[in-house]
mmCIF file of C-alpha atoms in Angstrom:
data_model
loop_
_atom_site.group_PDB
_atom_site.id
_atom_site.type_symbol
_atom_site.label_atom_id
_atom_site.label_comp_id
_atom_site.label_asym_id
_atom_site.label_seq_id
_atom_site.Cartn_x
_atom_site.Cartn_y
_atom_site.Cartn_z
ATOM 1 C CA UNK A 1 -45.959 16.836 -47.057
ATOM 2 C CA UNK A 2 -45.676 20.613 -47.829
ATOM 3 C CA UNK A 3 -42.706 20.911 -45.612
ATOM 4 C CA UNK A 4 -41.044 18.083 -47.137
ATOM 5 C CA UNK A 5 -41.113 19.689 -50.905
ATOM 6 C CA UNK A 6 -40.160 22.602 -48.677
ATOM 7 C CA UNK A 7 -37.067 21.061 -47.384
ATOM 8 C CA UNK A 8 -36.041 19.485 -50.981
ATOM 9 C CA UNK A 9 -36.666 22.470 -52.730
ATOM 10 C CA UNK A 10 -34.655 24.721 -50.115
ATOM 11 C CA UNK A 11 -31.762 21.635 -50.448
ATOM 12 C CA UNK A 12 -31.901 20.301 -53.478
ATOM 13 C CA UNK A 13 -28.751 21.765 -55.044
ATOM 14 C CA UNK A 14 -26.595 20.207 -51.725
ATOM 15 C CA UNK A 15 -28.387 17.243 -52.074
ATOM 16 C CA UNK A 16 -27.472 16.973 -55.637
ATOM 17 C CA UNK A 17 -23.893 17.418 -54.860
ATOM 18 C CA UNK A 18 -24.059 15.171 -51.755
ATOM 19 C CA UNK A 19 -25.544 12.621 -54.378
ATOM 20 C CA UNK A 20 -23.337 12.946 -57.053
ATOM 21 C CA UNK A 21 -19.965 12.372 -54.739
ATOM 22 C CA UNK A 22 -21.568 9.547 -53.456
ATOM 23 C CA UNK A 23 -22.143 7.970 -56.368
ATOM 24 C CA UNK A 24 -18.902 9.253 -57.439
ATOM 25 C CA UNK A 25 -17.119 7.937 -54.566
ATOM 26 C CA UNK A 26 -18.828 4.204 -55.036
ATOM 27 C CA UNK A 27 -16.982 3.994 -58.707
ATOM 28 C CA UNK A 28 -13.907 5.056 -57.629
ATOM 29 C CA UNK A 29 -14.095 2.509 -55.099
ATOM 30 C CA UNK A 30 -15.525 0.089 -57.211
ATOM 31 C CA UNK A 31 -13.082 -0.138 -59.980
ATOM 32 C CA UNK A 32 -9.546 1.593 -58.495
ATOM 33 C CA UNK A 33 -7.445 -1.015 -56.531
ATOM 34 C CA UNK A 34 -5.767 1.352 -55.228
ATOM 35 C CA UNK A 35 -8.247 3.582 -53.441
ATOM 36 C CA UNK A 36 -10.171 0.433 -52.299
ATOM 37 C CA UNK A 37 -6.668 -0.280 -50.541
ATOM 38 C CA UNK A 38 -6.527 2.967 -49.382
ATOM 39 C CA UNK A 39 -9.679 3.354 -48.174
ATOM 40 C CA UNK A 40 -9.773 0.214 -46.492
ATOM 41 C CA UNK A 41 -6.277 0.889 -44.725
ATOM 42 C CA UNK A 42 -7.758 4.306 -43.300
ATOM 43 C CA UNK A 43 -10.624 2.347 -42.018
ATOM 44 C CA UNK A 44 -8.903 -0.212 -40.464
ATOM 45 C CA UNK A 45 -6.731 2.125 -38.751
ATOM 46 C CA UNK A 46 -9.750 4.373 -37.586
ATOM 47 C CA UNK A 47 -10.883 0.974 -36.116
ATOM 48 C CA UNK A 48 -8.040 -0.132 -34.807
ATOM 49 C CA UNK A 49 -7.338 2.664 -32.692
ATOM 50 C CA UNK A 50 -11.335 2.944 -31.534
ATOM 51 C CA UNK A 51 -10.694 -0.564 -30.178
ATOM 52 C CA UNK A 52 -7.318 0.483 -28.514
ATOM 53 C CA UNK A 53 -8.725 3.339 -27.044
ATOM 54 C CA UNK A 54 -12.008 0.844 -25.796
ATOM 55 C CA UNK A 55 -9.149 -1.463 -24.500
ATOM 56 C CA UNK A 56 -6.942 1.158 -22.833
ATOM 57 C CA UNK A 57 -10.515 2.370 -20.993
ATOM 58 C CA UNK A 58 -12.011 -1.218 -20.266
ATOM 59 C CA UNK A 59 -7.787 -1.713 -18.804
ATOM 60 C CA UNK A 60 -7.986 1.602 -16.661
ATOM 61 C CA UNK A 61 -11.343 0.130 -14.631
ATOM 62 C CA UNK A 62 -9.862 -3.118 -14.124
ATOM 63 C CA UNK A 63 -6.686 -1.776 -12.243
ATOM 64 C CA UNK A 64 -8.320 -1.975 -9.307
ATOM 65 C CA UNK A 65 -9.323 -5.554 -9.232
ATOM 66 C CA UNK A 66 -5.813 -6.233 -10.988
ATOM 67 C CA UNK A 67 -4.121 -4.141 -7.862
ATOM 68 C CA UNK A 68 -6.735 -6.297 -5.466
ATOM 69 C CA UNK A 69 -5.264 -9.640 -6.813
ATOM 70 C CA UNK A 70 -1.891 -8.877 -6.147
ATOM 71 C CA UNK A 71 -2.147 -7.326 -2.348
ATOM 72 C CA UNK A 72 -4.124 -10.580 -1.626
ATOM 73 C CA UNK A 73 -0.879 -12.698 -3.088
ATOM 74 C CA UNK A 74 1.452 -10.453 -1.876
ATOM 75 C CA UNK A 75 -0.382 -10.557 2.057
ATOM 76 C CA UNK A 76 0.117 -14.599 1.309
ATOM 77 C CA UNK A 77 3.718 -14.136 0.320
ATOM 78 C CA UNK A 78 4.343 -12.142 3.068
ATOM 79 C CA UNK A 79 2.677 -14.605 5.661
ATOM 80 C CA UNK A 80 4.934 -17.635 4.006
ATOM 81 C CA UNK A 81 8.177 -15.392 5.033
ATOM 82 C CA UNK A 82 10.276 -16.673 8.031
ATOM 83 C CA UNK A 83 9.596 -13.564 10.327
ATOM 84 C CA UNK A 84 6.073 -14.404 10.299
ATOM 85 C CA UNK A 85 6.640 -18.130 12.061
ATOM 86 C CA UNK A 86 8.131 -18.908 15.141
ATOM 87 C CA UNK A 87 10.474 -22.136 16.207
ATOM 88 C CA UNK A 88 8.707 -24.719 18.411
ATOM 89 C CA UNK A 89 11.267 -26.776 19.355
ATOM 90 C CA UNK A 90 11.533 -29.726 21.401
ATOM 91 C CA UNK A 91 14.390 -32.067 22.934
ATOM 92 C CA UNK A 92 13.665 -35.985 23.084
ATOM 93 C CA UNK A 93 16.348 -38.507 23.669
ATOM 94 C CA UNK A 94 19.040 -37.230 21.252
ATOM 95 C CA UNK A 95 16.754 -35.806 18.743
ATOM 96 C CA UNK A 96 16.433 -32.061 18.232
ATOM 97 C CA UNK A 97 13.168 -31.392 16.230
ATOM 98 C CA UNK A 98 12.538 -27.535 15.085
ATOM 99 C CA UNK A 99 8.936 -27.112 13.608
ATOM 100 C CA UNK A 100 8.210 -23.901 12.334
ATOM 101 C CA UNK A 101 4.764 -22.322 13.320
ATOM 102 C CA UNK A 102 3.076 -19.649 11.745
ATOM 103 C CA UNK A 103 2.074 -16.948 13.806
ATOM 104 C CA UNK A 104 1.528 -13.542 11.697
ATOM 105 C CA UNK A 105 -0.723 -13.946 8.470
ATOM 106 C CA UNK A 106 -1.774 -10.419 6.653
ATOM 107 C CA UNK A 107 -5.091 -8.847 5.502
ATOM 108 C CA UNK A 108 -4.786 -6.007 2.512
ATOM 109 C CA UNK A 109 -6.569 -3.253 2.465
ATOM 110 C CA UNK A 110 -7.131 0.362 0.590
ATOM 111 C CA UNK A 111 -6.655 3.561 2.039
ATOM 112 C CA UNK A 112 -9.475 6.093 1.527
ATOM 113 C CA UNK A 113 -8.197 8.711 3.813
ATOM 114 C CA UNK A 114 -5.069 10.120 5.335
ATOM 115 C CA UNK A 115 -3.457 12.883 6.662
ATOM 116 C CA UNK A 116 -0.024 13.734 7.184
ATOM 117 C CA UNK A 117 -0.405 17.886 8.192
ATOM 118 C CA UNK A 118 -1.412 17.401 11.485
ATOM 119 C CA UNK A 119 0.501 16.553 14.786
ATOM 120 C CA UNK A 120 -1.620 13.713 14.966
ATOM 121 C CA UNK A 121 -2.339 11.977 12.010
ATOM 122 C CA UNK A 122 -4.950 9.160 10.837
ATOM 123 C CA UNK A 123 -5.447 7.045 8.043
ATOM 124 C CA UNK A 124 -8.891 5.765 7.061
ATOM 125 C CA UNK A 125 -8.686 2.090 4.772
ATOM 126 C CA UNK A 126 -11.534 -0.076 3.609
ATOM 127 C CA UNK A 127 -11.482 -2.959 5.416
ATOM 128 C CA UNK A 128 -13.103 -3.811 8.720
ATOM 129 C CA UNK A 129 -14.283 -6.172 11.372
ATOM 130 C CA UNK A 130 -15.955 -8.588 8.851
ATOM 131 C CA UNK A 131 -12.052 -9.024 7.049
ATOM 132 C CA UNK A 132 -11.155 -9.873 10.506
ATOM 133 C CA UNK A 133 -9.548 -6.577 11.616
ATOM 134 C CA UNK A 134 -9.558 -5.919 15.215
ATOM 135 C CA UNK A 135 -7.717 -2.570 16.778
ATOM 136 C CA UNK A 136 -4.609 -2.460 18.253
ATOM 137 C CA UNK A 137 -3.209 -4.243 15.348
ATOM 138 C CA UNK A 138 0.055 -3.365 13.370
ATOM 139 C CA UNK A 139 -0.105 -1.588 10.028
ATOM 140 C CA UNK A 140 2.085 -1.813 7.456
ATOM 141 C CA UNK A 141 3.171 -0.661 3.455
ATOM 142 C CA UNK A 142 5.061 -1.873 0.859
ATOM 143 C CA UNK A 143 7.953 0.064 2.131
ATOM 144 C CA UNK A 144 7.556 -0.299 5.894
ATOM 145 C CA UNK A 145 5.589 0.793 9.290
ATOM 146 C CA UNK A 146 2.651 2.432 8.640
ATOM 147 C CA UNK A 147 0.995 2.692 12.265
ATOM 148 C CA UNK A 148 -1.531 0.989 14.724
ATOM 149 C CA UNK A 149 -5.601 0.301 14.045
ATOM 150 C CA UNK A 150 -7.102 2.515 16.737
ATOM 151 C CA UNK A 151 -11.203 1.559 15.679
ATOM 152 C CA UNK A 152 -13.050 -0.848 13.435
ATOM 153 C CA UNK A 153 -16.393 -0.928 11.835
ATOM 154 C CA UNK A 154 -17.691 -4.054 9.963
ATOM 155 C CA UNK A 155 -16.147 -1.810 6.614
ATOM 156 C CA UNK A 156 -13.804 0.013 7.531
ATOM 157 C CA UNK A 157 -10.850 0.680 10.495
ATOM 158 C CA UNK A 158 -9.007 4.013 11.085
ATOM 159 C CA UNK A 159 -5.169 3.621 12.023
ATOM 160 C CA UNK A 160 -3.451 5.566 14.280
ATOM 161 C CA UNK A 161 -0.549 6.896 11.593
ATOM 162 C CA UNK A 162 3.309 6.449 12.820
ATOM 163 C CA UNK A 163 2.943 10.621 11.775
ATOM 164 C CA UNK A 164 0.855 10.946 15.179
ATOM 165 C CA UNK A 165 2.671 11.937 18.449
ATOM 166 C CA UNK A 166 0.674 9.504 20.359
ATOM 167 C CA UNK A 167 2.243 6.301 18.510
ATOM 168 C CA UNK A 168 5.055 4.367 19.778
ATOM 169 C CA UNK A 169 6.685 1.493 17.959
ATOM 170 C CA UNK A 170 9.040 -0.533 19.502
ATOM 171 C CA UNK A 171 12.062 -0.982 16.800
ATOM 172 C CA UNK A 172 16.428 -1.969 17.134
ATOM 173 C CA UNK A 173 19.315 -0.879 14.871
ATOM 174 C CA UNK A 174 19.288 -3.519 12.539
ATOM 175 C CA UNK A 175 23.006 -4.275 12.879
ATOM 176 C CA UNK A 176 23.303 -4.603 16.310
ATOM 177 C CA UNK A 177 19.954 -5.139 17.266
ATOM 178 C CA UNK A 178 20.065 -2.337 20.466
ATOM 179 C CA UNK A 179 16.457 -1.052 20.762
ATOM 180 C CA UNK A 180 14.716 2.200 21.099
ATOM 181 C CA UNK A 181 11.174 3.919 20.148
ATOM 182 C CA UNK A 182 10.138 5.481 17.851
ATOM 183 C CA UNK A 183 8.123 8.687 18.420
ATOM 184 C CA UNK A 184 7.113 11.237 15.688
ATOM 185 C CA UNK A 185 7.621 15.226 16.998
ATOM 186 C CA UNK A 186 4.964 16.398 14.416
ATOM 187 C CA UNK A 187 6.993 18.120 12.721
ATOM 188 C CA UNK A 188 8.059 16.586 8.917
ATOM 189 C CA UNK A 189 6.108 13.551 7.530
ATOM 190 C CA UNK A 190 9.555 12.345 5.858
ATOM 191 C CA UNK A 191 11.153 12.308 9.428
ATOM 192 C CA UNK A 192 11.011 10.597 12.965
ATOM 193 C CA UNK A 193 12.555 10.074 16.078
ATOM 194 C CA UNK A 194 14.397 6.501 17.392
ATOM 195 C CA UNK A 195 14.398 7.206 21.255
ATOM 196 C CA UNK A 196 16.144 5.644 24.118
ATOM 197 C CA UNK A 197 19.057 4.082 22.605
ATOM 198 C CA UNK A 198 21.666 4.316 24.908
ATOM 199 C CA UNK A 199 24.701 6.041 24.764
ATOM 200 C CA UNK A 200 27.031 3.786 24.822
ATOM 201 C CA UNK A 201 25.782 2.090 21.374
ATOM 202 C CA UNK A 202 27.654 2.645 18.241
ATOM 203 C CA UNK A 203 26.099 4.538 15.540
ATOM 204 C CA UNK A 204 26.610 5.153 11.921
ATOM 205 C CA UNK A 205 24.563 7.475 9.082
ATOM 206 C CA UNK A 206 22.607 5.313 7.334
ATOM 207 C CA UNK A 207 22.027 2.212 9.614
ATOM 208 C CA UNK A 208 19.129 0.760 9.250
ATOM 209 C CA UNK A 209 15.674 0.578 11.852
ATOM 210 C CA UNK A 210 13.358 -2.384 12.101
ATOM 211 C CA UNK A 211 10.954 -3.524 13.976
ATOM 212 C CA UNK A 212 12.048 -4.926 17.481
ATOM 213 C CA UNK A 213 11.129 -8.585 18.506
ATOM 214 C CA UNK A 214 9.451 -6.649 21.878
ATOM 215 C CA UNK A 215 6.281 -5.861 19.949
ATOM 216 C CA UNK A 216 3.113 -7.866 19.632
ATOM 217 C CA UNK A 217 1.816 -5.823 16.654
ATOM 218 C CA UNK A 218 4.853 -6.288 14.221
ATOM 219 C CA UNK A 219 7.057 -9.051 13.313
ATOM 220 C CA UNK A 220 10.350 -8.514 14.023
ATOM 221 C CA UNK A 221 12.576 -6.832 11.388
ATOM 222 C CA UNK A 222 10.004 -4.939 9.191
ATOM 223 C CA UNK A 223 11.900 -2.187 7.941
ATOM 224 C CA UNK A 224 11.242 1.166 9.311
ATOM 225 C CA UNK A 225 13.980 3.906 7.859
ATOM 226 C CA UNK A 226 17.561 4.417 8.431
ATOM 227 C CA UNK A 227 19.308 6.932 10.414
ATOM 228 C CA UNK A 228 19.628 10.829 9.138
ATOM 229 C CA UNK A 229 21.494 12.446 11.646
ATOM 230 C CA UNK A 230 22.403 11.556 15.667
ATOM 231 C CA UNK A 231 23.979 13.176 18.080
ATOM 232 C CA UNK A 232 24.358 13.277 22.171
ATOM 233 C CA UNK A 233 24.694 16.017 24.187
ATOM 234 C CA UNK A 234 27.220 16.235 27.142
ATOM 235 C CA UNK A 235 25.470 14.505 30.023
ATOM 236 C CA UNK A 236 22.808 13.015 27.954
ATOM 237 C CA UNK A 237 22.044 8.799 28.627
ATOM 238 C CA UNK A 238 20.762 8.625 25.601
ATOM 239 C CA UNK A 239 21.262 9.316 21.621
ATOM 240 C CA UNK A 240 18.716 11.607 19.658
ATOM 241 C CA UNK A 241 18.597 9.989 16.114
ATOM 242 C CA UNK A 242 16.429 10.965 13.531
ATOM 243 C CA UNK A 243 15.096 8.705 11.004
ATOM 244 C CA UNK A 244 14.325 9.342 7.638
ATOM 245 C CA UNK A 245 11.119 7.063 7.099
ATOM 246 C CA UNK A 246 11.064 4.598 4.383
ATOM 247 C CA UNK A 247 7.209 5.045 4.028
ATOM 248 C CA UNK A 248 5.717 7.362 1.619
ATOM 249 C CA UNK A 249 2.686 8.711 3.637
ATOM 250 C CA UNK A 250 1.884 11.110 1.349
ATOM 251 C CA UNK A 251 1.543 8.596 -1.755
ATOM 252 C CA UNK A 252 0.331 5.735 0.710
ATOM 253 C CA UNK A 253 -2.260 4.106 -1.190
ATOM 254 C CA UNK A 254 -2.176 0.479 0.050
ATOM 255 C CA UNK A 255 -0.994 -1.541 3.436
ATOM 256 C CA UNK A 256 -1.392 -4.728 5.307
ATOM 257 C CA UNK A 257 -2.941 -5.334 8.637
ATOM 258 C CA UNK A 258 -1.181 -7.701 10.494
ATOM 259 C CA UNK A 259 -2.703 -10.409 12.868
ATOM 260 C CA UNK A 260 -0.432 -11.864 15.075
ATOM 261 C CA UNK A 261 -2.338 -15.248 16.285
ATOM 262 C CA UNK A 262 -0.152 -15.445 19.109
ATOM 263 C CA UNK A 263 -0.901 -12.232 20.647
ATOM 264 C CA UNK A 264 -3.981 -12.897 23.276
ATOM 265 C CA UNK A 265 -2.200 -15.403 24.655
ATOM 266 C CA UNK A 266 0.914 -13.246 25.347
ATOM 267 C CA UNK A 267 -0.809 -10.700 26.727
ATOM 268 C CA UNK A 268 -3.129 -12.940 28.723
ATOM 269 C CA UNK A 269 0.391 -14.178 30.246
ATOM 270 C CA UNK A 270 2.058 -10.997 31.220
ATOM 271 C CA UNK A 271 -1.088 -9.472 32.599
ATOM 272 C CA UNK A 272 -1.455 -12.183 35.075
ATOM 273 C CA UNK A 273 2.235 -11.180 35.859
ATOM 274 C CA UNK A 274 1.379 -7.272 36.405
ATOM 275 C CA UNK A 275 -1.857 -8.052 38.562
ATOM 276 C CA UNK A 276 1.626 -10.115 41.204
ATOM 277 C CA UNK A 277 3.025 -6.884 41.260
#
């Protein structure tokens, strides 16, 4: 009680003025119009921009479900496109029947790790065995090629990046449709190599690459990058082209794994042709 009178007595003077504006303040609400408008506009706009800025926040968290939403309808977009069927066709009588078949469909996933400094390069996404991810499955971005799942877990799957010396993806000038590899030298992540296209093929700056219809892992025609620079040296078979990649790596923050349904029975096929030879 003593410290109270204390505290008044050491206060009173502020808490006479604090008082007095107070009641001051309540008047000149009470009977002005025009501060009451006032007041109330300031008010309103201190609220209104509290709530924006609890919107803009409560927006910011949900970007990641949003940008979940629309790789899952973009993978089933890109699983309705033509590449990812094939033609079963049949001849009866007179009648030519083409069904189409699907045979690619396409999981999204997150990357949570990459690297694009080293010669050989991973990328680390959050999506495993229990999305139905298996390795040795194609990889792809929004832009293009991304590279080949090397392991899975039931969470996650690390991909062998296209940046890694050890990948090889079968791919064919798009306007001609002659065929080559492509093979990363390790030395700029904008940059690779289209090998094996032969000699006699005519080339132009700017041509497009895509994915070759001699891979399991990729439909044929995803777009890879377009040619940079060629040349061929005197006695050479071949052209050396360098491709200026149409994926990002160093921004990559999404991709699509890509199941191709057909693919154990292809390869059950040709290996019973190697184990002949």
């Amino acid at each position: 009680m003593r410290n109270l009178i204390f505290f008044l007595y050491k206060y009173y003077t502020f808490l006479l003025f604090f008082s007095l504006e107070l009641f001051s303040f309540v008047i000149l609400y009470q009977y002005n119009n025009y501060q009451r408008a006032s007041f109330l506009n300031y008010t309103g706009a201190v609220a209104s921009g509290f709530y924006q800025t609890v919107n803009n926040t409560t927006n910011y968290f949900s970007l990641r479900n949003i940008n979940d939403s629309l790789m899952a309808e973009n993978a089933r977009l890109r699983a309705q496109m033509l590449n990812a069927y094939y033609q079963s066709g049949f001849t009866q009588t007179s009648i030519n029947d083409t069904v189409y078949k699907q045979q690619y469909d396409y999981i999204p996933a997150n990357v949570v790790n990459n690297s694009i400094t080293k010669r050989n390069n991973y990328i680390t996404i959050d999506k495993g065995s229990l999305a139905g991810i298996k390795s040795d499955m194609g990889v792809i971005g929004s832009n293009g090629v991304v590279g080949i799942v090397t392991s899975v877990s039931d969470h996650y799957a690390t991909i062998r990046s296209a940046l890694n010396s050890n990948t090889k993806i079968s791919c064919m000038l798009k306007k001609n449709n002659a065929f080559g590899s492509l093979e990363w030298n390790g030395d700029d992540p904008k940059f690779s190599s289209l090998k094996y296209v032969n000699k006699h093929v005519p080339l132009t700056l700017n041509d497009e690459v895509v994915t070759s219809n001699y891979s399991t892992l990729f439909p044929e025609g995803i777009s890879v990058g377009k040619v940079y620079s060629h040349s061929l040296d005197a006695g050479d078979n071949f052209h050396l082209i360098k491709v200026e990649l149409f994926t990002d790596f160093a921004t990559l923050k999404s991709v699509y794994v890509i199941r191709n349904i057909l693919k154990d029975e292809q390869k059950q096929l040709e290996g019973a042709l190697k184990s002949d030879n």
